[in-house]
PDB file of C-alpha atoms in Angstrom:
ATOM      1  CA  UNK A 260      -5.584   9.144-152.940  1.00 49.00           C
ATOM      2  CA  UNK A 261      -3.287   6.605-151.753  1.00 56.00           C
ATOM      3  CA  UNK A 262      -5.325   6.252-148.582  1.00 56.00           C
ATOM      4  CA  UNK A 263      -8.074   5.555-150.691  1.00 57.00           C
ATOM      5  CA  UNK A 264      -6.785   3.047-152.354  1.00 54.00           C
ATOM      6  CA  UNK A 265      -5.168   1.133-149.249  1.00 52.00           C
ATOM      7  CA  UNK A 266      -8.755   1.131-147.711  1.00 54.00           C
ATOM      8  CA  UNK A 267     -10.693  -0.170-150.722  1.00 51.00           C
ATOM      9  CA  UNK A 268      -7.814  -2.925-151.392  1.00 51.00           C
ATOM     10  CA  UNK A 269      -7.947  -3.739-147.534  1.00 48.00           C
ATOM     11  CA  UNK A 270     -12.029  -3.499-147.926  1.00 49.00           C
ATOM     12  CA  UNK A 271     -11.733  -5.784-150.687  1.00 47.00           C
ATOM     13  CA  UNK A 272      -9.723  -8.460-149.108  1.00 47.00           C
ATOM     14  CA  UNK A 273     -12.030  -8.316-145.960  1.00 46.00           C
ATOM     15  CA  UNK A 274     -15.058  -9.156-147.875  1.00 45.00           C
ATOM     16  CA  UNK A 275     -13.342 -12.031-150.079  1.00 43.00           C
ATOM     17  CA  UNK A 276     -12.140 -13.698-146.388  1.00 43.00           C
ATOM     18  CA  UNK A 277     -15.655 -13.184-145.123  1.00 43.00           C
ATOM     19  CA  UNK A 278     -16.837 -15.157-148.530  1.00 39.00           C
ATOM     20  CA  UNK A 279     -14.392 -17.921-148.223  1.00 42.00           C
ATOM     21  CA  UNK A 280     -15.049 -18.250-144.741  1.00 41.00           C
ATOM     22  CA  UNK A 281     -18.659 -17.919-144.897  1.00 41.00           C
ATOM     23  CA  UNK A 282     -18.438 -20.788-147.715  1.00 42.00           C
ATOM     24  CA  UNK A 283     -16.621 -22.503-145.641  1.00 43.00           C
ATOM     25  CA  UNK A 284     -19.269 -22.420-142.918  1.00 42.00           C
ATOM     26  CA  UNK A 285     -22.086 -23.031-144.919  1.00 46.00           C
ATOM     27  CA  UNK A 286     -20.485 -25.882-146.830  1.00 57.00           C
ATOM     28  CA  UNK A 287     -19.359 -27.823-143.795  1.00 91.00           C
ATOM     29  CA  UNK A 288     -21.241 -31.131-143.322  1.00 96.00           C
ATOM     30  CA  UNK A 289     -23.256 -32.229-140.006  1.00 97.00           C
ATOM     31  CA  UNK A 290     -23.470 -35.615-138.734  1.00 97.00           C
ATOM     32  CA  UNK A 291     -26.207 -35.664-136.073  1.00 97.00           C
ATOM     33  CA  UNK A 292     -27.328 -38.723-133.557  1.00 98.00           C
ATOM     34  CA  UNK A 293     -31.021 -38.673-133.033  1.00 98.00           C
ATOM     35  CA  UNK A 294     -31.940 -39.325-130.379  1.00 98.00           C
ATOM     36  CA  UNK A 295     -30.167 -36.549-128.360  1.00 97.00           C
ATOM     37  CA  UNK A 296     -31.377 -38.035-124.893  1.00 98.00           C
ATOM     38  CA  UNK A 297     -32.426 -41.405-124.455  1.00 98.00           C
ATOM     39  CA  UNK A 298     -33.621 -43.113-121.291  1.00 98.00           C
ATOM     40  CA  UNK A 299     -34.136 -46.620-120.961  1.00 97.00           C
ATOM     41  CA  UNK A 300     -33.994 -49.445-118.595  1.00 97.00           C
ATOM     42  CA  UNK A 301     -31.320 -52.026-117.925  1.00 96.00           C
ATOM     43  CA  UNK A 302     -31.562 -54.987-120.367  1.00 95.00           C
ATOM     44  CA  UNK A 303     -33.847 -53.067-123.151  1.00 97.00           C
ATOM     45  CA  UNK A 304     -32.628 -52.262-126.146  1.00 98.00           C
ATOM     46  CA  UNK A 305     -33.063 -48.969-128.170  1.00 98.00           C
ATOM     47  CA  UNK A 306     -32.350 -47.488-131.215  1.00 98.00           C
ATOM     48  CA  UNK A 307     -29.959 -44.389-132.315  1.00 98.00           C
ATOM     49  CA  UNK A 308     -30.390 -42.975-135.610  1.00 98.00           C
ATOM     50  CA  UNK A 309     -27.677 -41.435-137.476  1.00 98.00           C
ATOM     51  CA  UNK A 310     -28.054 -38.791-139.610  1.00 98.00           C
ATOM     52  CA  UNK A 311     -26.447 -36.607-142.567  1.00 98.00           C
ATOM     53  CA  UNK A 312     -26.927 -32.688-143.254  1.00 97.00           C
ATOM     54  CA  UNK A 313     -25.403 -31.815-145.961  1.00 96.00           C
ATOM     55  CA  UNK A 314     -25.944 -28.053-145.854  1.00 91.00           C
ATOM     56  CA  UNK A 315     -25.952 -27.104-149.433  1.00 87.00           C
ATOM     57  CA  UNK A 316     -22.450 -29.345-150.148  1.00 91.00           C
ATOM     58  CA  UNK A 317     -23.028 -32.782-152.803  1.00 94.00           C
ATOM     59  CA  UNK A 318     -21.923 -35.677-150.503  1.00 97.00           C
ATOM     60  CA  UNK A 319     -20.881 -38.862-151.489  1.00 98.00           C
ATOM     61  CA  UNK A 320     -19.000 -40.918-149.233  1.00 98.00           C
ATOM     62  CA  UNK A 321     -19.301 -40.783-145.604  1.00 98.00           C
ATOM     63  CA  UNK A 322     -17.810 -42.508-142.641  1.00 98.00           C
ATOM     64  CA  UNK A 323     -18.721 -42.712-139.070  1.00 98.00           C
ATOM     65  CA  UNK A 324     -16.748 -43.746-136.404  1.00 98.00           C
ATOM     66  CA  UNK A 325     -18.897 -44.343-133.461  1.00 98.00           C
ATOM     67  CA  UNK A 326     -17.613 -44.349-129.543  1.00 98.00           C
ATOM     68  CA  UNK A 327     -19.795 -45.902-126.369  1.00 98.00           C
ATOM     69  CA  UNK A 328     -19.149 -47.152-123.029  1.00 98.00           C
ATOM     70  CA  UNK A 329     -18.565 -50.882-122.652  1.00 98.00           C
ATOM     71  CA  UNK A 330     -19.920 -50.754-119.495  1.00 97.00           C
ATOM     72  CA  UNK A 331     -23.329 -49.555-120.116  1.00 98.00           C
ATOM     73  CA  UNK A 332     -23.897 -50.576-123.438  1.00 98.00           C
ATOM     74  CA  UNK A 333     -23.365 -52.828-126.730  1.00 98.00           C
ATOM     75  CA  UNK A 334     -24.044 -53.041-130.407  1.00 98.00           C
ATOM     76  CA  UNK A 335     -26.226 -55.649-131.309  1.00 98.00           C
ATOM     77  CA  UNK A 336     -26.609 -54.644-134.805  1.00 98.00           C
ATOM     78  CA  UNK A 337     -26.131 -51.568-137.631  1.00 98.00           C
ATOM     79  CA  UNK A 338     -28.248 -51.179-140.529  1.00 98.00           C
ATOM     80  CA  UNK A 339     -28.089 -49.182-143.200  1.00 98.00           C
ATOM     81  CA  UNK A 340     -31.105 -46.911-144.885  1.00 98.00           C
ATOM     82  CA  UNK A 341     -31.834 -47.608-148.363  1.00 97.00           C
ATOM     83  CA  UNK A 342     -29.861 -46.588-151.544  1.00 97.00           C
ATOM     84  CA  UNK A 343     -26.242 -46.379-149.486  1.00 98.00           C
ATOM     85  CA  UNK A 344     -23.679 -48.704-150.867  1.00 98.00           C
ATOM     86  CA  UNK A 345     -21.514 -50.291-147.843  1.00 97.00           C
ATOM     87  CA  UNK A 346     -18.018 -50.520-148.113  1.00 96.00           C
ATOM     88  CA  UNK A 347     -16.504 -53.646-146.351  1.00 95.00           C
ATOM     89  CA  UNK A 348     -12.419 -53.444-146.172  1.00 93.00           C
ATOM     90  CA  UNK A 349     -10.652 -53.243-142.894  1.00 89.00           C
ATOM     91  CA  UNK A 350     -10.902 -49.997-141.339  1.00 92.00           C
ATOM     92  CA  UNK A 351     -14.137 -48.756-142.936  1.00 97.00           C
ATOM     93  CA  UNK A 352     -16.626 -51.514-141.024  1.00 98.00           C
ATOM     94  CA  UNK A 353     -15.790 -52.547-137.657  1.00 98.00           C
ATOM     95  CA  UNK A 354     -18.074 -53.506-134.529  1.00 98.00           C
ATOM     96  CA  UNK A 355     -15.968 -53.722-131.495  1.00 98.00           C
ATOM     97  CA  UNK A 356     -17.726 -54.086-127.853  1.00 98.00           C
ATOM     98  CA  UNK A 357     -14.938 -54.599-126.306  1.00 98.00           C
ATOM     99  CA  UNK A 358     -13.317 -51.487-127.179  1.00 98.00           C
ATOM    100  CA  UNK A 359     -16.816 -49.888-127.869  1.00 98.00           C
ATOM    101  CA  UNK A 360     -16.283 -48.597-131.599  1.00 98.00           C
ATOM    102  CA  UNK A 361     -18.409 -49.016-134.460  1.00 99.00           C
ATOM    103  CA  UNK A 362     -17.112 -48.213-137.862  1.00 98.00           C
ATOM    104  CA  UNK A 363     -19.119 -47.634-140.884  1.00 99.00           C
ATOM    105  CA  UNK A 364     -19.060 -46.226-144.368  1.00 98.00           C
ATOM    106  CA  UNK A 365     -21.142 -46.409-147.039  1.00 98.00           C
ATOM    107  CA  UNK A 366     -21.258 -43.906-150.429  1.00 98.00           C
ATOM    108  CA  UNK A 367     -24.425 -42.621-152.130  1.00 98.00           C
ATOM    109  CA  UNK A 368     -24.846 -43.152-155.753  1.00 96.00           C
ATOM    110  CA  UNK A 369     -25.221 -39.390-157.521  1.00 95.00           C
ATOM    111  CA  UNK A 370     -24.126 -37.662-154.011  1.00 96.00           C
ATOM    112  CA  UNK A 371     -26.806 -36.270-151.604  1.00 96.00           C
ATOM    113  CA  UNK A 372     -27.686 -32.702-150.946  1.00 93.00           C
ATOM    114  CA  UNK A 373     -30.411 -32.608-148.139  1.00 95.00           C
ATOM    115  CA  UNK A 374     -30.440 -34.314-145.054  1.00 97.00           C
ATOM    116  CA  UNK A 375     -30.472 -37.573-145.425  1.00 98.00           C
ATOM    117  CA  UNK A 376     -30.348 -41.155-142.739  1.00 98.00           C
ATOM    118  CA  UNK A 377     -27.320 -42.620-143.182  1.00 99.00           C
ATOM    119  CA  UNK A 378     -28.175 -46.086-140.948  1.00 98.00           C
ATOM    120  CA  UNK A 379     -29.618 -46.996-137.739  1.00 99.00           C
ATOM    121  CA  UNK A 380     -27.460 -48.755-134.671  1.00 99.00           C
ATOM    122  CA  UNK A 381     -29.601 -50.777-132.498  1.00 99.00           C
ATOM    123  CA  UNK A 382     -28.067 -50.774-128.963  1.00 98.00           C
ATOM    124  CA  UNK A 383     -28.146 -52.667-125.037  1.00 98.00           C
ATOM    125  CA  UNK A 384     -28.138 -51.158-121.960  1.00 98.00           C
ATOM    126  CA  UNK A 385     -26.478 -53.691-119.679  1.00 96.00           C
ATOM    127  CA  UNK A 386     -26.113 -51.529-116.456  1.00 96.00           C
ATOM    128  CA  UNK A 387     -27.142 -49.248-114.778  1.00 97.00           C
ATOM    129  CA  UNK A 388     -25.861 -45.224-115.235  1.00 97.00           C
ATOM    130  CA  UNK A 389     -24.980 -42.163-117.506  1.00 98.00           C
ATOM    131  CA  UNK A 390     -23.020 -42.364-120.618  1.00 98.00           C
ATOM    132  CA  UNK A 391     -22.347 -40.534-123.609  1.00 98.00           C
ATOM    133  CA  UNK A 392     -22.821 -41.893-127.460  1.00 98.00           C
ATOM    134  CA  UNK A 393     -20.507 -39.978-129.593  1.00 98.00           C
ATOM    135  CA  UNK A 394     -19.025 -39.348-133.251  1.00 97.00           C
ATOM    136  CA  UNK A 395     -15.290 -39.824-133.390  1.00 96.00           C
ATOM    137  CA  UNK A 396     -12.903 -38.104-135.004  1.00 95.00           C
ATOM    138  CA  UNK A 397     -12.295 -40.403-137.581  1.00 96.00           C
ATOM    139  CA  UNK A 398     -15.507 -39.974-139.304  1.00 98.00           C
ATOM    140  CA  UNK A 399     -15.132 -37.990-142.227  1.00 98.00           C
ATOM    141  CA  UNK A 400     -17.539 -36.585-145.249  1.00 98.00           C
ATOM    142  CA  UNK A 401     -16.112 -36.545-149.034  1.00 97.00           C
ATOM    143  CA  UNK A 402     -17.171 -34.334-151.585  1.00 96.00           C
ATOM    144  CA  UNK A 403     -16.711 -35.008-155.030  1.00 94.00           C
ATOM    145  CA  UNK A 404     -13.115 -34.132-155.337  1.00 95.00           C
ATOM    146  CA  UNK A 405     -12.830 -36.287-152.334  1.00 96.00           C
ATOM    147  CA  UNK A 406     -12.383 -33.504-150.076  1.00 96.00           C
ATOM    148  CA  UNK A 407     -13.632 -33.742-146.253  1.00 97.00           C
ATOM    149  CA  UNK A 408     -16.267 -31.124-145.743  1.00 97.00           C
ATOM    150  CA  UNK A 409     -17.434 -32.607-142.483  1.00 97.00           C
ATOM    151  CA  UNK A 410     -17.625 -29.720-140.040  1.00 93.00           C
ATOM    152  CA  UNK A 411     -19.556 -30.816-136.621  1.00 91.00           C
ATOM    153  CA  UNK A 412     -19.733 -33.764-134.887  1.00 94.00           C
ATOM    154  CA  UNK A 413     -22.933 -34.309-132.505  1.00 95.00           C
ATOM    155  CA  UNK A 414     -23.593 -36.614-129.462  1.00 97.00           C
ATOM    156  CA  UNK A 415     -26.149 -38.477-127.829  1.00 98.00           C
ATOM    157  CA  UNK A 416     -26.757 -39.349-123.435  1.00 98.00           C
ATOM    158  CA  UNK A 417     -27.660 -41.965-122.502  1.00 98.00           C
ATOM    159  CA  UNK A 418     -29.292 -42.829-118.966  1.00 98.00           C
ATOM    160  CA  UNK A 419     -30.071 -46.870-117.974  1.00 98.00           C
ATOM    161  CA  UNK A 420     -32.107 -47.428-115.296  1.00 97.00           C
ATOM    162  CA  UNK A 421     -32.662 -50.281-113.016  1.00 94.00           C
ATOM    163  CA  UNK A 422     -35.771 -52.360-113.076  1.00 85.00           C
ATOM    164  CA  UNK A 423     -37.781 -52.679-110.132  1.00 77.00           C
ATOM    165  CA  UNK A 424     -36.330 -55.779-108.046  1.00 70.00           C
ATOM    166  CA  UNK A 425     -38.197 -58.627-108.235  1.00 44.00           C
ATOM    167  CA  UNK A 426     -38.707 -60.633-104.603  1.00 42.00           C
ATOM    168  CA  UNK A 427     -35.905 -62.772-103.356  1.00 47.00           C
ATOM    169  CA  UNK A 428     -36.905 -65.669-101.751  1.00 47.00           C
ATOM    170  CA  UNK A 429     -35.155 -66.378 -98.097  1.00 52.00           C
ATOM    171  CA  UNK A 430     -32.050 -67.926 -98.420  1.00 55.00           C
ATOM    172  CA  UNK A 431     -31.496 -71.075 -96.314  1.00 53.00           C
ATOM    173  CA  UNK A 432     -29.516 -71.080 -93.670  1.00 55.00           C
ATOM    174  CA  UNK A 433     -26.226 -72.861 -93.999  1.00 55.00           C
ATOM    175  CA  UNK A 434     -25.240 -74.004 -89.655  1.00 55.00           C
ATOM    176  CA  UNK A 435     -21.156 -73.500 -89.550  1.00 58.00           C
ATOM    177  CA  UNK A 436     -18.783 -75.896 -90.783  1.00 58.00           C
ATOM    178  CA  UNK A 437     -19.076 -79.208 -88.265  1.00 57.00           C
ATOM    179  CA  UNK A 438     -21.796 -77.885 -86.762  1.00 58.00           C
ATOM    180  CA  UNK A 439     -24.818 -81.039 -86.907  1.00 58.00           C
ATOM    181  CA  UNK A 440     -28.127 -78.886 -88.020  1.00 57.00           C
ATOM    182  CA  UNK A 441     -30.676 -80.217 -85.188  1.00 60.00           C
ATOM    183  CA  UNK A 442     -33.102 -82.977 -86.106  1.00 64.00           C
ATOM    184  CA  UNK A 443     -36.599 -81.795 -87.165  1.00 60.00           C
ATOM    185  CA  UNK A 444     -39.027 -82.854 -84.049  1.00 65.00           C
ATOM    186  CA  UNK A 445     -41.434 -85.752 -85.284  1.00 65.00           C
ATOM    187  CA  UNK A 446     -45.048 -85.467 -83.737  1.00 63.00           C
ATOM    188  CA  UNK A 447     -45.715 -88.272 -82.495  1.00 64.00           C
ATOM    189  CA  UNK A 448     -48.771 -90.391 -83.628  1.00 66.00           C
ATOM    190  CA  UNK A 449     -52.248 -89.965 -82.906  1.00 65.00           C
ATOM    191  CA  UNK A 450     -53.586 -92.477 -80.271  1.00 67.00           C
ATOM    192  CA  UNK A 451     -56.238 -94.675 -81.164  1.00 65.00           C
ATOM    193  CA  UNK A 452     -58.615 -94.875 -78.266  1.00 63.00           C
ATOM    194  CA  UNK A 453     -59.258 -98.981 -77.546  1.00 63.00           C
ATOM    195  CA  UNK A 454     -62.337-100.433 -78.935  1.00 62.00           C
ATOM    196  CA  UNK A 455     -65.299-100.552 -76.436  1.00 61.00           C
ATOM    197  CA  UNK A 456     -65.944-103.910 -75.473  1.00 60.00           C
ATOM    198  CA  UNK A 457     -69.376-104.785 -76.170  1.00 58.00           C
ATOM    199  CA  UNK A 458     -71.513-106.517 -73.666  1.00 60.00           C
ATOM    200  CA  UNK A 459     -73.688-109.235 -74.475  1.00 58.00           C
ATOM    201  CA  UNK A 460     -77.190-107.948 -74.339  1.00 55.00           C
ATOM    202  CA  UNK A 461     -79.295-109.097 -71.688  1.00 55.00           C
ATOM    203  CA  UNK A 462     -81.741-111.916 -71.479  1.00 54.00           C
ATOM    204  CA  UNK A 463     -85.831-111.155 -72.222  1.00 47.00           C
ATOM    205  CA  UNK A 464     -86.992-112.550 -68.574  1.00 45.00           C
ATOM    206  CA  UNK A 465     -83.989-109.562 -66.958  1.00 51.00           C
ATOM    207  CA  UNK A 466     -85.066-106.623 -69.699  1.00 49.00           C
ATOM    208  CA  UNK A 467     -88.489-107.465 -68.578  1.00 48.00           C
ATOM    209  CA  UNK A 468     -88.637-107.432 -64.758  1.00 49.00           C
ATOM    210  CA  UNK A 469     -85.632-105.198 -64.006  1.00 57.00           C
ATOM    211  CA  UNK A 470     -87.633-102.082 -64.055  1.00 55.00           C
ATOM    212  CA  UNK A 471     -89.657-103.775 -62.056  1.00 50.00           C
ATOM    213  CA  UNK A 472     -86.672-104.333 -59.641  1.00 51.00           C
ATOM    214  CA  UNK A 473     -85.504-101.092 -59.571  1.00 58.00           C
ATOM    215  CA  UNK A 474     -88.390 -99.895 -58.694  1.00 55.00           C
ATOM    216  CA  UNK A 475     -89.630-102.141 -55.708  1.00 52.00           C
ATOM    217  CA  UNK A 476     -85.702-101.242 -54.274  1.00 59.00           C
ATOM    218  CA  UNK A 477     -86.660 -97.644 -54.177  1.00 59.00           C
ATOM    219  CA  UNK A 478     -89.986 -98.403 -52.580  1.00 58.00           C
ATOM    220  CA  UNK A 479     -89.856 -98.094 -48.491  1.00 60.00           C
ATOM    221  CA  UNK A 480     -92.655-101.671 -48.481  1.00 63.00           C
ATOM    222  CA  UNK A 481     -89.801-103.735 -49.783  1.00 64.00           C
ATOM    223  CA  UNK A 482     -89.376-105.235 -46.305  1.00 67.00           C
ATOM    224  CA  UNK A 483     -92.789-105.592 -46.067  1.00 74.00           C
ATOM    225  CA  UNK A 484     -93.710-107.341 -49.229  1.00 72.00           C
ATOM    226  CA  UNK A 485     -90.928-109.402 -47.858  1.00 72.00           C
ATOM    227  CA  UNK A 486     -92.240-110.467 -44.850  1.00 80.00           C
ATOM    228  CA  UNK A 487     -95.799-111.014 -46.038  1.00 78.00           C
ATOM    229  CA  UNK A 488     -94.145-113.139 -48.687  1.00 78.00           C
ATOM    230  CA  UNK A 489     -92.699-115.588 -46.451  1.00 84.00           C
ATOM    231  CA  UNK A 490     -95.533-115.817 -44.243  1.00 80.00           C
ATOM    232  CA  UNK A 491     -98.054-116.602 -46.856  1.00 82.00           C
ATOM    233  CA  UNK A 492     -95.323-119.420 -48.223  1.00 85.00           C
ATOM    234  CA  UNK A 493     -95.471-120.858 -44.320  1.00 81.00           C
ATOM    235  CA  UNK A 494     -98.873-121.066 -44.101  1.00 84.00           C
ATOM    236  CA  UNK A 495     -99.203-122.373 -48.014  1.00 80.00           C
ATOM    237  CA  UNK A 496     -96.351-124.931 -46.932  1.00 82.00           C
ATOM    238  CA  UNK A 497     -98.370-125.799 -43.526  1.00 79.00           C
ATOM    239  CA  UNK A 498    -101.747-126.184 -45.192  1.00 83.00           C
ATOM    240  CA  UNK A 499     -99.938-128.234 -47.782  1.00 81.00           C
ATOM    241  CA  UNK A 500     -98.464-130.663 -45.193  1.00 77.00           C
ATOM    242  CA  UNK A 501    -102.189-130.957 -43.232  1.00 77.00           C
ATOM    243  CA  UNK A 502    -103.688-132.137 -46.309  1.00 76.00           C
ATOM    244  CA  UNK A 503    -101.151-134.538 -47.036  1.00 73.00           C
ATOM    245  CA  UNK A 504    -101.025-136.147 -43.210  1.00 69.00           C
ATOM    246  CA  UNK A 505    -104.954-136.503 -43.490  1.00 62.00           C
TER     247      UNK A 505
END
């Protein structure tokens, strides 16, 4: 009987663990980053979504603290979905890139009990690589007895890539100190040919016979012609000179 007893009692406390812890489980609040991956090239910018799943608990106030590599990235800006109301005091809204935190919180009038988009964070990629995005362990989830029912906390990689390189023009070339660069070779100028000089053109009597000419000097009866030429002028002169003596 007593053994009975001790294993109903020891049944009993069993299942009322496995409730609480089962509540537990099922109450505990999810923060997710959407995207999970992201690629993108160096110098674009991209956005990472953060999220809130309740899972069946009423939230109403939640904080995120949110941890990146300054190398590879910065915030440019955070912005909120609609209906959240932002809380602005030191240590509940911070954007540091040179520590790479961002700190936000925000509560929801009337509590939420779906998932819901708690804000968007619009990032850079400055260089090149692989990093992670992820939700510190600051960031909490309040209930309405301003318990912290936040259970897991998610993360996001990130890969940058380079852009293709663009052409580099030559660079010039610098001679060594006190060395004189040599002087560019000047071609030298074009010579102008001297202006033909123009003879004066002929007189009519030479254009006229000088074909004439040049053709009797090819002719072999040139020192014929000759010959009869100078006899017919001695017997013109000696006929001349008769006439004149009679």
């Amino acid at each position: 009987m007593n053994k009975t007893i001790k294993k109903s009692i020891f049944t009993i406390i069993l299942g009322i663990l496995g409730i609480i812890l089962a509540s537990s489980t099922l109450g505990a609040t999810t923060l997710l980053l959407a995207p999970s991956s992201i690629n993108v090239n160096r110098w674009e910018s991209f956005e990472l979504i953060v999220k809130v799943d309740p899972e069946g608990v009423n939230n109403y106030t939640v904080k995120i603290q949110l941890q990146y590599p300054t190398d590879l990235l910065g915030v440019k800006s955070f912005s909120f979905a609609s209906d959240w109301m932002q809380l602005t005091q030191p240590d509940y809204d911070l954007i540091d890139n040179t520590k790479g935190v961002l700190i936000k919180t925000a509560g929801y009038p009337g509590g939420i009990f779906e998932p819901l988009t708690f804000g968007t964070v619009l990032f850079t990629a400055k260089n090149t690589g692989n990093g992670i995005v992820k939700l510190g362990e600051d960031s909490f989830v309040l209930d309405v007895a301003n318990k912290n029912v936040l259970g897991l906390l998610t993360e996001a990689a990130v890969t940058i890539t380079a852009l293709p390189e663009e052409e580099i023009a030559p660079e010039e070339k610098i001679p060594p100190e006190g060395e004189i660069p040599p002087e560019e070779e000047i071609p030298p100028e074009e010579e102008i040919p001297p202006e033909e000089e123009i003879s004066p053109a002929p007189p009519l009597f030479d254009i006229l016979i000088e074909p004439v000419v040049k053709e009797l000097r090819k002719s072999p009866l040139i020192p014929i012609l000759v010959i009869v030429v100078i006899f017919v002028i001695v017997i013109g002169t000696y006929i001349i000179y008769r006439k004149k003596k009679k």
